[in-house]
mmCIF file of C-alpha atoms in Angstrom:
data_model
loop_
_atom_site.group_PDB
_atom_site.id
_atom_site.type_symbol
_atom_site.label_atom_id
_atom_site.label_comp_id
_atom_site.label_asym_id
_atom_site.label_seq_id
_atom_site.Cartn_x
_atom_site.Cartn_y
_atom_site.Cartn_z
ATOM 1 C CA UNK J 1 0.187 -0.065 -0.226
ATOM 2 C CA UNK J 2 1.249 3.631 -0.780
ATOM 3 C CA UNK J 3 -0.101 7.079 -0.108
ATOM 4 C CA UNK J 4 0.333 10.009 -2.418
ATOM 5 C CA UNK J 5 1.147 13.283 -0.870
ATOM 6 C CA UNK J 6 -0.454 15.642 -3.321
ATOM 7 C CA UNK J 7 -4.129 16.513 -4.165
ATOM 8 C CA UNK J 8 -5.406 13.454 -5.910
ATOM 9 C CA UNK J 9 -2.588 11.364 -5.386
ATOM 10 C CA UNK J 10 -4.751 9.003 -3.195
ATOM 11 C CA UNK J 11 -4.333 5.765 -2.007
ATOM 12 C CA UNK J 12 -2.530 3.030 -4.273
ATOM 13 C CA UNK J 13 -1.938 -0.538 -4.053
ATOM 14 C CA UNK J 14 1.405 -1.893 -5.661
ATOM 15 C CA UNK J 15 2.178 -5.307 -6.808
ATOM 16 C CA UNK J 16 5.510 -6.276 -5.376
ATOM 17 C CA UNK J 17 6.190 -8.935 -8.286
ATOM 18 C CA UNK J 18 5.391 -6.732 -11.372
ATOM 19 C CA UNK J 19 6.183 -3.456 -9.461
ATOM 20 C CA UNK J 20 3.416 -1.687 -10.952
ATOM 21 C CA UNK J 21 0.856 0.669 -8.958
ATOM 22 C CA UNK J 22 -2.872 1.185 -9.320
ATOM 23 C CA UNK J 23 -5.224 3.347 -7.701
ATOM 24 C CA UNK J 24 -6.867 1.629 -4.955
ATOM 25 C CA UNK J 25 -9.908 3.781 -3.489
ATOM 26 C CA UNK J 26 -12.037 5.058 -6.538
ATOM 27 C CA UNK J 27 -15.235 5.405 -4.392
ATOM 28 C CA UNK J 28 -16.738 2.642 -6.261
ATOM 29 C CA UNK J 29 -20.025 1.303 -4.775
ATOM 30 C CA UNK J 30 -18.574 -1.800 -3.591
ATOM 31 C CA UNK J 31 -15.796 0.331 -1.929
ATOM 32 C CA UNK J 32 -17.958 1.783 0.561
ATOM 33 C CA UNK J 33 -19.591 0.066 3.743
ATOM 34 C CA UNK J 34 -20.238 2.213 6.551
ATOM 35 C CA UNK J 35 -19.476 1.502 10.088
ATOM 36 C CA UNK J 36 -21.416 3.796 12.825
ATOM 37 C CA UNK J 37 -18.318 3.766 14.993
ATOM 38 C CA UNK J 38 -16.445 6.064 12.695
ATOM 39 C CA UNK J 39 -19.315 8.385 12.180
ATOM 40 C CA UNK J 40 -18.027 12.157 11.575
ATOM 41 C CA UNK J 41 -17.726 11.940 7.903
ATOM 42 C CA UNK J 42 -21.063 11.276 5.966
ATOM 43 C CA UNK J 43 -19.345 10.906 2.536
ATOM 44 C CA UNK J 44 -16.087 8.738 1.370
ATOM 45 C CA UNK J 45 -13.283 10.796 0.223
ATOM 46 C CA UNK J 46 -13.248 12.458 -3.017
ATOM 47 C CA UNK J 47 -10.648 10.803 -5.210
ATOM 48 C CA UNK J 48 -10.062 13.928 -6.995
ATOM 49 C CA UNK J 49 -9.025 15.280 -3.824
ATOM 50 C CA UNK J 50 -7.722 12.469 -1.540
ATOM 51 C CA UNK J 51 -4.493 13.546 -0.572
ATOM 52 C CA UNK J 52 -2.905 10.498 1.549
ATOM 53 C CA UNK J 53 -0.280 10.854 4.030
ATOM 54 C CA UNK J 54 0.345 8.528 6.877
ATOM 55 C CA UNK J 55 -0.510 4.911 6.665
ATOM 56 C CA UNK J 56 -0.940 2.499 9.518
ATOM 57 C CA UNK J 57 -2.100 -1.307 8.808
ATOM 58 C CA UNK J 58 -3.576 -3.684 11.500
ATOM 59 C CA UNK J 59 -4.331 -7.177 10.889
ATOM 60 C CA UNK J 60 -7.682 -8.114 12.683
ATOM 61 C CA UNK J 61 -8.032 -11.668 11.662
ATOM 62 C CA UNK J 62 -6.597 -14.094 9.118
ATOM 63 C CA UNK J 63 -6.731 -12.147 5.927
ATOM 64 C CA UNK J 64 -8.651 -9.169 7.199
ATOM 65 C CA UNK J 65 -7.120 -6.110 8.263
ATOM 66 C CA UNK J 66 -7.866 -2.317 9.195
ATOM 67 C CA UNK J 67 -6.016 0.546 7.400
ATOM 68 C CA UNK J 68 -5.692 3.934 8.747
ATOM 69 C CA UNK J 69 -4.934 6.834 6.314
ATOM 70 C CA UNK J 70 -4.527 10.323 7.357
ATOM 71 C CA UNK J 71 -6.247 12.654 4.480
ATOM 72 C CA UNK J 72 -5.835 16.360 3.884
ATOM 73 C CA UNK J 73 -7.861 16.247 0.604
ATOM 74 C CA UNK J 74 -11.399 18.173 1.428
ATOM 75 C CA UNK J 75 -11.081 17.387 5.218
ATOM 76 C CA UNK J 76 -8.400 17.139 7.768
ATOM 77 C CA UNK J 77 -9.121 13.240 9.074
ATOM 78 C CA UNK J 78 -8.216 9.911 9.543
ATOM 79 C CA UNK J 79 -10.119 7.804 6.956
ATOM 80 C CA UNK J 80 -10.864 4.084 7.874
ATOM 81 C CA UNK J 81 -10.778 1.178 5.430
ATOM 82 C CA UNK J 82 -11.173 -2.472 5.899
ATOM 83 C CA UNK J 83 -8.940 -4.596 3.912
ATOM 84 C CA UNK J 84 -9.974 -8.141 2.763
ATOM 85 C CA UNK J 85 -7.293 -10.353 1.346
ATOM 86 C CA UNK J 86 -8.632 -13.824 2.142
ATOM 87 C CA UNK J 87 -8.890 -14.658 -1.686
ATOM 88 C CA UNK J 88 -5.212 -15.079 -2.559
ATOM 89 C CA UNK J 89 -6.137 -15.231 -6.181
ATOM 90 C CA UNK J 90 -7.334 -11.620 -6.447
ATOM 91 C CA UNK J 91 -6.234 -8.118 -5.363
ATOM 92 C CA UNK J 92 -7.132 -7.268 -1.762
ATOM 93 C CA UNK J 93 -10.583 -5.532 -1.527
ATOM 94 C CA UNK J 94 -10.902 -2.118 0.055
ATOM 95 C CA UNK J 95 -13.831 -0.631 1.737
ATOM 96 C CA UNK J 96 -14.285 2.816 3.095
ATOM 97 C CA UNK J 97 -15.824 2.718 6.535
ATOM 98 C CA UNK J 98 -15.777 6.343 7.789
ATOM 99 C CA UNK J 99 -13.282 8.798 9.308
ATOM 100 C CA UNK J 100 -12.377 10.504 12.475
ATOM 101 C CA UNK J 101 -12.268 14.193 12.004
ATOM 102 C CA UNK J 102 -8.909 16.044 13.611
ATOM 103 C CA UNK J 103 -9.301 19.044 15.902
ATOM 104 C CA UNK J 104 -10.230 22.199 13.746
ATOM 105 C CA UNK J 105 -6.772 23.687 12.702
ATOM 106 C CA UNK J 106 -4.775 20.607 13.485
ATOM 107 C CA UNK J 107 -3.055 18.726 10.101
ATOM 108 C CA UNK J 108 -2.324 14.912 11.186
ATOM 109 C CA UNK J 109 0.976 13.581 10.019
ATOM 110 C CA UNK J 110 1.276 9.860 11.256
ATOM 111 C CA UNK J 111 -1.127 7.810 12.563
ATOM 112 C CA UNK J 112 -1.358 4.233 14.519
ATOM 113 C CA UNK J 113 -3.596 2.078 16.769
ATOM 114 C CA UNK J 114 -3.928 -0.144 19.502
ATOM 115 C CA UNK J 115 -5.679 -3.466 19.431
ATOM 116 C CA UNK J 116 -8.743 -2.108 21.176
ATOM 117 C CA UNK J 117 -9.372 0.352 18.356
ATOM 118 C CA UNK J 118 -7.891 3.280 19.917
ATOM 119 C CA UNK J 119 -6.330 5.492 17.511
ATOM 120 C CA UNK J 120 -3.152 7.996 17.913
ATOM 121 C CA UNK J 121 -1.981 10.466 15.300
ATOM 122 C CA UNK J 122 1.033 12.978 15.424
ATOM 123 C CA UNK J 123 0.356 16.733 14.536
ATOM 124 C CA UNK J 124 3.809 18.306 13.308
ATOM 125 C CA UNK J 125 2.776 21.964 13.732
ATOM 126 C CA UNK J 126 -0.041 22.962 16.008
ATOM 127 C CA UNK J 127 -1.719 26.421 15.016
ATOM 128 C CA UNK J 128 0.761 29.309 15.951
ATOM 129 C CA UNK J 129 3.819 27.120 15.530
ATOM 130 C CA UNK J 130 6.012 26.365 12.429
ATOM 131 C CA UNK J 131 8.713 24.620 10.801
ATOM 132 C CA UNK J 132 11.134 27.104 11.651
ATOM 133 C CA UNK J 133 10.286 26.836 15.249
ATOM 134 C CA UNK J 134 10.936 23.242 15.516
ATOM 135 C CA UNK J 135 14.468 23.187 13.568
ATOM 136 C CA UNK J 136 15.256 25.430 16.502
ATOM 137 C CA UNK J 137 14.150 22.910 18.691
ATOM 138 C CA UNK J 138 10.956 24.459 20.235
ATOM 139 C CA UNK J 139 8.071 22.260 20.883
ATOM 140 C CA UNK J 140 5.273 22.589 18.005
ATOM 141 C CA UNK J 141 3.602 19.214 17.727
ATOM 142 C CA UNK J 142 1.679 16.599 19.646
ATOM 143 C CA UNK J 143 0.232 13.128 20.001
ATOM 144 C CA UNK J 144 -3.759 13.138 20.101
ATOM 145 C CA UNK J 145 -5.473 10.037 21.013
ATOM 146 C CA UNK J 146 -9.140 8.882 20.304
ATOM 147 C CA UNK J 147 -10.771 5.671 22.060
ATOM 148 C CA UNK J 148 -13.797 3.992 20.312
ATOM 149 C CA UNK J 149 -16.766 5.999 21.399
ATOM 150 C CA UNK J 150 -15.029 9.414 22.443
ATOM 151 C CA UNK J 151 -16.230 12.224 20.358
ATOM 152 C CA UNK J 152 -13.086 13.625 19.599
ATOM 153 C CA UNK J 153 -9.420 13.506 19.641
ATOM 154 C CA UNK J 154 -7.273 14.993 22.752
ATOM 155 C CA UNK J 155 -4.029 15.991 23.229
ATOM 156 C CA UNK J 156 -1.876 13.557 25.401
ATOM 157 C CA UNK J 157 -0.153 15.905 27.933
ATOM 158 C CA UNK J 158 3.696 15.658 27.772
ATOM 159 C CA UNK J 159 3.931 14.642 24.114
ATOM 160 C CA UNK J 160 4.505 18.165 22.753
ATOM 161 C CA UNK J 161 7.761 17.956 20.762
ATOM 162 C CA UNK J 162 9.896 19.527 18.178
ATOM 163 C CA UNK J 163 8.150 18.201 15.128
ATOM 164 C CA UNK J 164 5.991 15.134 16.137
ATOM 165 C CA UNK J 165 6.288 13.250 13.001
ATOM 166 C CA UNK J 166 6.578 9.476 12.486
ATOM 167 C CA UNK J 167 4.315 7.329 15.006
ATOM 168 C CA UNK J 168 4.095 3.538 15.961
ATOM 169 C CA UNK J 169 2.511 1.409 18.930
ATOM 170 C CA UNK J 170 4.622 -1.144 20.953
ATOM 171 C CA UNK J 171 3.859 -4.830 20.057
ATOM 172 C CA UNK J 172 2.050 -5.249 23.467
ATOM 173 C CA UNK J 173 -0.013 -1.965 23.641
ATOM 174 C CA UNK J 174 2.072 -0.589 26.415
ATOM 175 C CA UNK J 175 2.768 2.582 24.897
ATOM 176 C CA UNK J 176 3.917 4.346 21.592
ATOM 177 C CA UNK J 177 7.008 5.754 19.592
ATOM 178 C CA UNK J 178 7.007 9.184 18.074
ATOM 179 C CA UNK J 179 9.749 10.855 16.308
ATOM 180 C CA UNK J 180 10.659 14.314 17.442
ATOM 181 C CA UNK J 181 11.741 15.486 14.173
ATOM 182 C CA UNK J 182 13.643 18.767 15.101
ATOM 183 C CA UNK J 183 15.898 16.818 17.375
ATOM 184 C CA UNK J 184 16.243 13.340 15.074
ATOM 185 C CA UNK J 185 15.006 11.916 18.562
ATOM 186 C CA UNK J 186 12.580 8.814 19.068
ATOM 187 C CA UNK J 187 10.697 9.269 22.223
ATOM 188 C CA UNK J 188 9.173 6.338 24.170
ATOM 189 C CA UNK J 189 6.100 6.718 26.229
ATOM 190 C CA UNK J 190 3.707 4.546 28.399
ATOM 191 C CA UNK J 191 0.266 4.463 27.328
ATOM 192 C CA UNK J 192 -1.447 5.108 30.520
ATOM 193 C CA UNK J 193 0.783 7.912 31.515
ATOM 194 C CA UNK J 194 2.448 10.549 28.780
ATOM 195 C CA UNK J 195 3.500 13.386 31.221
ATOM 196 C CA UNK J 196 7.119 12.281 31.189
ATOM 197 C CA UNK J 197 8.868 9.840 28.489
ATOM 198 C CA UNK J 198 10.195 6.806 29.291
ATOM 199 C CA UNK J 199 13.236 7.155 27.294
ATOM 200 C CA UNK J 200 14.741 9.272 24.369
ATOM 201 C CA UNK J 201 17.176 7.978 21.725
ATOM 202 C CA UNK J 202 18.916 10.277 19.131
ATOM 203 C CA UNK J 203 19.331 8.981 15.713
ATOM 204 C CA UNK J 204 22.971 8.671 14.406
ATOM 205 C CA UNK J 205 23.696 11.320 11.751
ATOM 206 C CA UNK J 206 20.328 10.928 9.956
ATOM 207 C CA UNK J 207 17.022 12.590 10.544
ATOM 208 C CA UNK J 208 14.508 9.797 10.939
ATOM 209 C CA UNK J 209 10.981 10.770 9.467
ATOM 210 C CA UNK J 210 8.733 7.315 9.752
ATOM 211 C CA UNK J 211 8.933 4.519 11.871
ATOM 212 C CA UNK J 212 7.009 1.551 11.602
ATOM 213 C CA UNK J 213 7.053 -2.240 12.316
ATOM 214 C CA UNK J 214 8.194 -4.534 9.625
ATOM 215 C CA UNK J 215 7.481 -7.973 11.128
ATOM 216 C CA UNK J 216 9.550 -7.948 14.081
ATOM 217 C CA UNK J 217 12.065 -4.970 13.023
ATOM 218 C CA UNK J 218 11.272 -1.588 14.031
ATOM 219 C CA UNK J 219 12.103 0.476 10.965
ATOM 220 C CA UNK J 220 13.403 4.260 10.757
ATOM 221 C CA UNK J 221 14.497 6.046 7.556
ATOM 222 C CA UNK J 222 15.522 9.394 6.625
ATOM 223 C CA UNK J 223 17.393 11.908 4.926
ATOM 224 C CA UNK J 224 21.608 12.466 5.968
ATOM 225 C CA UNK J 225 21.495 15.066 8.705
ATOM 226 C CA UNK J 226 24.945 16.593 7.428
ATOM 227 C CA UNK J 227 25.149 16.310 3.780
ATOM 228 C CA UNK J 228 28.288 18.031 2.061
ATOM 229 C CA UNK J 229 26.408 18.476 -1.129
ATOM 230 C CA UNK J 230 24.006 20.883 0.659
ATOM 231 C CA UNK J 231 26.315 22.571 2.720
ATOM 232 C CA UNK J 232 25.942 20.421 5.630
ATOM 233 C CA UNK J 233 22.907 20.632 8.118
ATOM 234 C CA UNK J 234 19.413 22.020 7.705
ATOM 235 C CA UNK J 235 19.808 25.955 7.788
ATOM 236 C CA UNK J 236 17.639 28.536 8.820
ATOM 237 C CA UNK J 237 17.850 31.505 6.655
ATOM 238 C CA UNK J 238 16.400 34.856 6.874
ATOM 239 C CA UNK J 239 14.305 33.403 9.735
ATOM 240 C CA UNK J 240 13.174 30.513 7.313
ATOM 241 C CA UNK J 241 13.895 26.871 7.505
ATOM 242 C CA UNK J 242 15.380 25.288 4.503
ATOM 243 C CA UNK J 243 12.926 23.435 2.459
ATOM 244 C CA UNK J 244 15.233 20.417 2.094
ATOM 245 C CA UNK J 245 14.807 20.354 -1.708
ATOM 246 C CA UNK J 246 18.635 19.758 -2.214
ATOM 247 C CA UNK J 247 18.981 15.967 -2.565
ATOM 248 C CA UNK J 248 20.507 14.402 0.352
ATOM 249 C CA UNK J 249 21.739 10.803 1.251
ATOM 250 C CA UNK J 250 19.909 8.782 3.104
ATOM 251 C CA UNK J 251 19.588 5.774 5.655
ATOM 252 C CA UNK J 252 17.477 3.015 7.191
ATOM 253 C CA UNK J 253 18.201 1.631 10.492
ATOM 254 C CA UNK J 254 16.484 -0.742 12.934
ATOM 255 C CA UNK J 255 15.628 0.601 16.647
ATOM 256 C CA UNK J 256 15.561 -2.000 19.388
ATOM 257 C CA UNK J 257 12.969 -0.412 22.235
ATOM 258 C CA UNK J 258 14.254 -2.387 25.042
ATOM 259 C CA UNK J 259 17.737 -1.064 24.569
ATOM 260 C CA UNK J 260 17.305 2.316 22.640
ATOM 261 C CA UNK J 261 20.351 0.856 20.515
ATOM 262 C CA UNK J 262 20.149 1.518 16.345
ATOM 263 C CA UNK J 263 21.580 -1.020 13.867
ATOM 264 C CA UNK J 264 22.317 0.200 10.274
ATOM 265 C CA UNK J 265 20.219 -1.395 7.834
ATOM 266 C CA UNK J 266 21.369 0.298 4.744
ATOM 267 C CA UNK J 267 22.180 3.670 3.303
ATOM 268 C CA UNK J 268 23.403 5.752 0.292
ATOM 269 C CA UNK J 269 24.281 8.827 -1.526
ATOM 270 C CA UNK J 270 22.279 11.581 -3.011
ATOM 271 C CA UNK J 271 20.173 10.519 -5.782
ATOM 272 C CA UNK J 272 19.506 12.802 -8.599
ATOM 273 C CA UNK J 273 15.831 11.413 -9.233
ATOM 274 C CA UNK J 274 14.770 10.514 -5.816
ATOM 275 C CA UNK J 275 15.101 12.710 -2.609
ATOM 276 C CA UNK J 276 13.171 13.119 0.661
ATOM 277 C CA UNK J 277 13.568 9.664 1.818
ATOM 278 C CA UNK J 278 10.871 8.944 4.734
ATOM 279 C CA UNK J 279 9.905 5.374 4.825
ATOM 280 C CA UNK J 280 11.270 1.918 4.287
ATOM 281 C CA UNK J 281 9.714 -1.598 3.983
ATOM 282 C CA UNK J 282 11.603 -4.776 3.282
ATOM 283 C CA UNK J 283 10.179 -6.922 0.681
ATOM 284 C CA UNK J 284 11.776 -10.327 0.198
ATOM 285 C CA UNK J 285 15.467 -9.518 -0.401
ATOM 286 C CA UNK J 286 14.882 -5.925 -1.559
ATOM 287 C CA UNK J 287 14.665 -2.688 0.115
ATOM 288 C CA UNK J 288 11.735 -0.462 -0.885
ATOM 289 C CA UNK J 289 12.021 3.355 0.102
ATOM 290 C CA UNK J 290 9.243 5.971 0.075
ATOM 291 C CA UNK J 291 9.660 9.723 -0.214
ATOM 292 C CA UNK J 292 7.648 12.808 0.818
ATOM 293 C CA UNK J 293 8.824 14.713 -2.422
ATOM 294 C CA UNK J 294 9.418 11.997 -5.235
ATOM 295 C CA UNK J 295 6.779 10.548 -7.485
ATOM 296 C CA UNK J 296 8.213 6.990 -7.183
ATOM 297 C CA UNK J 297 9.396 4.292 -5.002
ATOM 298 C CA UNK J 298 12.985 3.488 -4.915
ATOM 299 C CA UNK J 299 13.856 -0.374 -4.520
ATOM 300 C CA UNK J 300 17.451 -1.529 -4.001
ATOM 301 C CA UNK J 301 18.922 -5.307 -3.118
ATOM 302 C CA UNK J 302 19.630 -5.469 0.592
ATOM 303 C CA UNK J 303 23.418 -5.802 1.354
#
């Protein structure tokens, strides 16, 4: 599954054997099955506007899963989809079930969930803050939570970090991990008390963007912090943070939450046609890289 961070880019499904992508959600009649639990939106996302960002998939039973998608197209919401892949001879079926609206003025970045259906989402910059603020190390974002049946998301106290970005829950539902992009930190929290982090771990020489479980591996991906081709570290020029359009090298690492230690999976130099590395997944013996800037997925063999 792949999101598309542009108007109408929507949600795509990729065949890993042929490496071909196709639009997945087209708002066909058989792709809508309302669930009253997700009642904030009366209609599915408009495919012409659907701007998909963060993704999170949770297997519910054999061959069935719930997909959460951050949407900026026409509304700021977490779209909820049911995925059915029990028929191994056909592409997985996708059905929109509803949405959970973000608080007014708040733009979600990443999303994750617990096994009881509770949804959490990050906001990179809350109203009144900016990207430049978190590059300076100032708190700008937060983690927001909404349990089943609750009327709205609420800010979890103590989660205001410099650029709350990637997000993932612990395997045992005991807490979550969130990336503070402005500090290159992964911050661990307990689920029941978020007022103080459990731990902080700074990524070595790269800027992790996304964090996701890939089987039993907790993978992080991002751009090189100090890139000579771009004049070094990210700069603030005339009071505005550099837009990171200069092509930087990239790195993918695995994090052990128990020890807060990193192990390098792969890295590479700047690529003239692929910048903004933000996510990674291992498919067979290949590493697939996502980007928040490029119009493609990059694939390279694992070392």
